[in-house]
Amino acid sequence: MIDIKLFVRNLIHNKLYFAITVLGFAIALTFVLVLSVYIRQELSVDQFHQNKDRIYRVVDEEGSYWGAVIGSELQSKYPEIECYTRYYNQNYMVEIPHQEKILMQTALIDSSFFRMFSFPLIKGDPATVLLDKNNIVLTRSFAHKVYGSEDILGKEIVINGKHRLIVTGVMEDLPYNTHFGVTEGFVRFGLLADIWEMPRILEENGNSSFGLYLLTYPGTDIVSKKDIILRDFKSTYWKYRDGFSSKLDFEPLSAVYWGGKTSNSKTQGNSKTTLVGLSVIALLILILALINYNNLSIAQTTNRAKEAAIKKLLGINNTTLFWQFVVESLILCTFSFAIALVFSWILMPFFEQIFDTRLFYRDMLTWGNGIIFLLSLLFFGGLVGLVPAWIITRFKPIEVVKGIFKKRMKSVYGNILICFQYVVAIALTIATFTILLQAYYLRNYKLGFDRENVIYLDNVVDPSQKDALRSEMMRIPGVVNLSFCQGSPLDGGNNNSMKVGERSLSWQVFKIDSAFFHVLGLHVEPTGADWGIWINRTAVKELELGEKPQDFQNLAGLKNWRIRGIVDDFHFRDLRHKMGLAYMVPLGKEEYPWKILVKIDRQNPGRTYQEIKDTYIRFIGNDLFDSGFMDQTIDEWYKTEDRAVGMIGYFTVIACMLAIMGILAMSTYFIQQRLKEIGLRRVNGAKVRDVLNMLIWGFLKWVILAFAIAVPITWYLINRWLATYPYHISQQVWVYLGVGVTACLIAILMVGGQSYRAASLNPVKTLRNE
């Protein structure tokens, strides 16, 4: 069916064609393969749980924040519910006998957790590991970190210096494809009352801070009871009765990762819009690669036409010739796929940085995926070989000899494909620049506080040691001031829903010391009151309190809060959220601060930061705390935008490369087709410049058409994306014009060189060959 010797000889004679075809297709397939791994990995989240179709997370419009008793109340009233588990994450300082203290990322759960979710235990019985509130289950890696290879069942762990727990189980580390965040230890939810020293918290719903999951019986439908439960909540549950919540939903486990709802469970998530966008990009890259491969193959049809004509004269039929070219295409595609597999494996760490996640390539190496891979290879290899095979085999040998073949090949087919490639390349380039500008805008937006030269430290010292630590820190050269606080612009403080008059309002609460305003450079306008709270200007406007408000009542009306000062607005969440209401109260002497904020001078911030860390380590006896520069942490708020710029940027490079290769191949082909026409024009007095303009315009008009098509589509889609941000840039006309002009210049450069050579040829030689 295929003459291997002739096939290899053709490749050797056309080395550039072979390299561009195979490598271009391989590079595009590399991105498609890696994107496929990422997309499949994201779609696998929480699909391994045996009960995945019966598990629901209870959410309202804000997320999953419920009182401690809601789960038991629902189970007692609705027979559809088999069991429930609360879920709450906190980090605790853990003491191991004869070892240093270590910070453990802990989840507080109910004993039914391991019955609901399919997280395998290495040691221990799922039904009994958390029967007692003083039991704890450790993950394999954490157990190995603190105990090595010892058998740790029955060992003792002390949390926060006083809560003694017994290790009753060891589980596998949480897998990558779960919405639960990194967790190292699981303890019984009932321990929370002891840790918080709030014995009644397990008997009431006053503190609504806990995630709630339900497991329903097979064949039941708890979702159909949603409206009934909502009506019940509106009469019995304060969140709904007082107007803080108005919606209720049962979120299937398969939707939790994609739902975008928050909780105090350190859950992970992704956007389906992002995944759909990446899927579309992967499809476009694949289409561009196929078009490019097709264009390059068509560019070779003239050279292969005489070969086909000779074979026909020797008696080989069209069907045999047709399949010869298809099989040749399959061989080249196989080369490309093999190279793409190697590239994707080698470049996996690079792509992991782009996606900001681990990519588990080995999970794709299954028999099922192997069959899909083989079928895809046959399909795409055959698809891109069909057009050139059909073009060559449909002509008679005499047409090739007379040159009719070349004449009839002058069509807009290839140019339309080039136009499509340029539409995609132009749209992706504009999108990349716009996302880059939006990310820059978010990073450099004035947040209302001084984020430069401020260092944060997780506080692990007792309230009684604050003054001693402050004295130690203030001795360090370069330290300007220091503040202890519960809540900062990095974490948003505590949320407190409060009823003011007839209105239910959501506030962020910050408990601060006297240095807080100075450390962050916040301007405060005193009201004349010598005690009370500080509120931000957004709260003043929202409550219509006037210029210098003096008091307003809190939720329960138990006391009057005097307003001590008005704080200029500062953002305490990323700029995906609008400015909210905030108030600040003095941090009590016995209250435990979460963060230490240290203001330093600009002389040598790196050295000062290291001295602060060293001093803190000496003071507390370990280095198990988080710390860093505030401005760097704020920059991390916009990692999503950075990731989008990275991903779309690289895909844009691939799209542009394919578009350039496509126009280069098709210009080579069509200029060769028009050599006789060029020669006739030259003989009839046409100047080289005139011929050059004609040839360049023949391709440039398709690029201009592509720009005209891409602009309205891109403008509409980017406007919709920008509208998701309360604070965003306006679309920049110069970006569109710059991309359009650049696309035209690239097209002129790609076509111009070949056009000039063709226009400069001696017409006598051209016409003699014809």
PDB file of C-alpha atoms in Angstrom, residues 50-149:
ATOM      1  CA  GLN A  50     -18.720   5.179  47.249  1.00  0.00           C
ATOM      2  CA  ASN A  51     -21.567   7.312  48.606  1.00  0.00           C
ATOM      3  CA  LYS A  52     -20.925  10.282  46.323  1.00  0.00           C
ATOM      4  CA  ASP A  53     -24.486  10.262  44.951  1.00  0.00           C
ATOM      5  CA  ARG A  54     -25.996  10.384  48.456  1.00  0.00           C
ATOM      6  CA  ILE A  55     -23.838  13.057  50.107  1.00  0.00           C
ATOM      7  CA  TYR A  56     -24.934  16.703  50.247  1.00  0.00           C
ATOM      8  CA  ARG A  57     -23.399  19.819  51.752  1.00  0.00           C
ATOM      9  CA  VAL A  58     -25.929  22.179  53.324  1.00  0.00           C
ATOM     10  CA  VAL A  59     -25.428  25.767  52.137  1.00  0.00           C
ATOM     11  CA  ASP A  60     -27.124  29.153  52.167  1.00  0.00           C
ATOM     12  CA  GLU A  61     -26.328  32.143  49.962  1.00  0.00           C
ATOM     13  CA  GLU A  62     -22.998  32.748  51.741  1.00  0.00           C
ATOM     14  CA  GLY A  63     -21.706  29.203  52.055  1.00  0.00           C
ATOM     15  CA  SER A  64     -21.739  26.402  54.608  1.00  0.00           C
ATOM     16  CA  TYR A  65     -21.879  28.085  58.018  1.00  0.00           C
ATOM     17  CA  TRP A  66     -24.223  26.361  60.448  1.00  0.00           C
ATOM     18  CA  GLY A  67     -24.902  26.025  64.132  1.00  0.00           C
ATOM     19  CA  ALA A  68     -23.678  22.935  65.945  1.00  0.00           C
ATOM     20  CA  VAL A  69     -27.178  21.487  66.477  1.00  0.00           C
ATOM     21  CA  ILE A  70     -28.612  21.930  62.970  1.00  0.00           C
ATOM     22  CA  GLY A  71     -27.427  18.499  61.786  1.00  0.00           C
ATOM     23  CA  SER A  72     -29.065  16.560  64.627  1.00  0.00           C
ATOM     24  CA  GLU A  73     -32.261  18.608  64.299  1.00  0.00           C
ATOM     25  CA  LEU A  74     -32.521  17.828  60.592  1.00  0.00           C
ATOM     26  CA  GLN A  75     -31.824  14.124  61.142  1.00  0.00           C
ATOM     27  CA  SER A  76     -34.507  13.859  63.828  1.00  0.00           C
ATOM     28  CA  LYS A  77     -37.154  15.544  61.642  1.00  0.00           C
ATOM     29  CA  TYR A  78     -36.424  14.105  58.204  1.00  0.00           C
ATOM     30  CA  PRO A  79     -36.136  10.312  57.778  1.00  0.00           C
ATOM     31  CA  GLU A  80     -34.303  10.763  54.466  1.00  0.00           C
ATOM     32  CA  ILE A  81     -31.111  11.555  56.420  1.00  0.00           C
ATOM     33  CA  GLU A  82     -29.042   8.516  57.404  1.00  0.00           C
ATOM     34  CA  CYS A  83     -26.320  10.471  59.219  1.00  0.00           C
ATOM     35  CA  TYR A  84     -24.486  13.795  59.210  1.00  0.00           C
ATOM     36  CA  THR A  85     -21.097  15.219  60.013  1.00  0.00           C
ATOM     37  CA  ARG A  86     -19.989  18.681  60.974  1.00  0.00           C
ATOM     38  CA  TYR A  87     -16.637  19.826  59.632  1.00  0.00           C
ATOM     39  CA  TYR A  88     -14.453  22.601  61.010  1.00  0.00           C
ATOM     40  CA  ASN A  89     -10.760  23.313  60.417  1.00  0.00           C
ATOM     41  CA  GLN A  90      -8.345  24.852  62.891  1.00  0.00           C
ATOM     42  CA  ASN A  91      -4.600  24.721  63.407  1.00  0.00           C
ATOM     43  CA  TYR A  92      -3.476  23.537  66.833  1.00  0.00           C
ATOM     44  CA  MET A  93      -0.108  23.469  68.550  1.00  0.00           C
ATOM     45  CA  VAL A  94       0.638  19.803  69.238  1.00  0.00           C
ATOM     46  CA  GLU A  95       3.005  18.480  71.886  1.00  0.00           C
ATOM     47  CA  ILE A  96       4.644  15.104  71.327  1.00  0.00           C
ATOM     48  CA  PRO A  97       6.475  13.566  74.310  1.00  0.00           C
ATOM     49  CA  HIS A  98      10.238  14.237  74.108  1.00  0.00           C
ATOM     50  CA  GLN A  99       9.810  16.381  70.981  1.00  0.00           C
ATOM     51  CA  GLU A 100       9.352  20.052  70.129  1.00  0.00           C
ATOM     52  CA  LYS A 101       5.920  21.544  69.639  1.00  0.00           C
ATOM     53  CA  ILE A 102       4.569  21.305  66.121  1.00  0.00           C
ATOM     54  CA  LEU A 103       1.631  22.937  64.350  1.00  0.00           C
ATOM     55  CA  MET A 104      -1.019  20.481  63.118  1.00  0.00           C
ATOM     56  CA  GLN A 105      -3.730  21.256  60.568  1.00  0.00           C
ATOM     57  CA  THR A 106      -6.755  19.716  62.215  1.00  0.00           C
ATOM     58  CA  ALA A 107     -10.333  18.944  61.229  1.00  0.00           C
ATOM     59  CA  LEU A 108     -13.078  18.554  63.814  1.00  0.00           C
ATOM     60  CA  ILE A 109     -15.607  16.014  62.548  1.00  0.00           C
ATOM     61  CA  ASP A 110     -18.292  13.625  63.747  1.00  0.00           C
ATOM     62  CA  SER A 111     -17.684   9.883  64.098  1.00  0.00           C
ATOM     63  CA  SER A 112     -19.829   9.267  60.993  1.00  0.00           C
ATOM     64  CA  PHE A 113     -17.268  11.035  58.778  1.00  0.00           C
ATOM     65  CA  PHE A 114     -15.384   7.862  57.813  1.00  0.00           C
ATOM     66  CA  ARG A 115     -18.685   6.117  57.163  1.00  0.00           C
ATOM     67  CA  MET A 116     -19.797   8.848  54.768  1.00  0.00           C
ATOM     68  CA  PHE A 117     -16.552   9.486  52.908  1.00  0.00           C
ATOM     69  CA  SER A 118     -14.271   6.853  51.371  1.00  0.00           C
ATOM     70  CA  PHE A 119     -10.993   7.884  52.979  1.00  0.00           C
ATOM     71  CA  PRO A 120      -9.198   4.583  53.720  1.00  0.00           C
ATOM     72  CA  LEU A 121      -7.773   3.872  57.155  1.00  0.00           C
ATOM     73  CA  ILE A 122      -4.413   2.115  57.350  1.00  0.00           C
ATOM     74  CA  LYS A 123      -4.923   1.337  61.026  1.00  0.00           C
ATOM     75  CA  GLY A 124      -8.111   1.454  63.037  1.00  0.00           C
ATOM     76  CA  ASP A 125     -11.771   0.652  62.481  1.00  0.00           C
ATOM     77  CA  PRO A 126     -13.833   3.372  60.716  1.00  0.00           C
ATOM     78  CA  ALA A 127     -16.782   2.607  62.993  1.00  0.00           C
ATOM     79  CA  THR A 128     -14.869   3.088  66.242  1.00  0.00           C
ATOM     80  CA  VAL A 129     -11.845   5.360  65.667  1.00  0.00           C
ATOM     81  CA  LEU A 130     -13.684   8.463  66.885  1.00  0.00           C
ATOM     82  CA  LEU A 131     -16.104   7.039  69.423  1.00  0.00           C
ATOM     83  CA  ASP A 132     -14.603   9.216  72.143  1.00  0.00           C
ATOM     84  CA  LYS A 133     -13.955  12.956  71.968  1.00  0.00           C
ATOM     85  CA  ASN A 134     -10.382  12.356  73.106  1.00  0.00           C
ATOM     86  CA  ASN A 135      -9.573  10.170  70.086  1.00  0.00           C
ATOM     87  CA  ILE A 136      -7.562  11.367  67.110  1.00  0.00           C
ATOM     88  CA  VAL A 137      -6.824   9.976  63.636  1.00  0.00           C
ATOM     89  CA  LEU A 138      -3.560  11.045  61.997  1.00  0.00           C
ATOM     90  CA  THR A 139      -2.610  11.002  58.343  1.00  0.00           C
ATOM     91  CA  ARG A 140       0.222   8.728  57.248  1.00  0.00           C
ATOM     92  CA  SER A 141       2.684  11.561  56.515  1.00  0.00           C
ATOM     93  CA  PHE A 142       2.034  13.403  59.791  1.00  0.00           C
ATOM     94  CA  ALA A 143       2.296  10.180  61.793  1.00  0.00           C
ATOM     95  CA  HIS A 144       5.615   9.399  60.115  1.00  0.00           C
ATOM     96  CA  LYS A 145       6.844  12.954  60.730  1.00  0.00           C
ATOM     97  CA  VAL A 146       6.257  12.817  64.479  1.00  0.00           C
ATOM     98  CA  TYR A 147       6.709   9.105  65.253  1.00  0.00           C
ATOM     99  CA  GLY A 148       8.757   7.683  62.415  1.00  0.00           C
ATOM    100  CA  SER A 149       8.052   4.000  61.806  1.00  0.00           C
TER     101      SER A 149
END
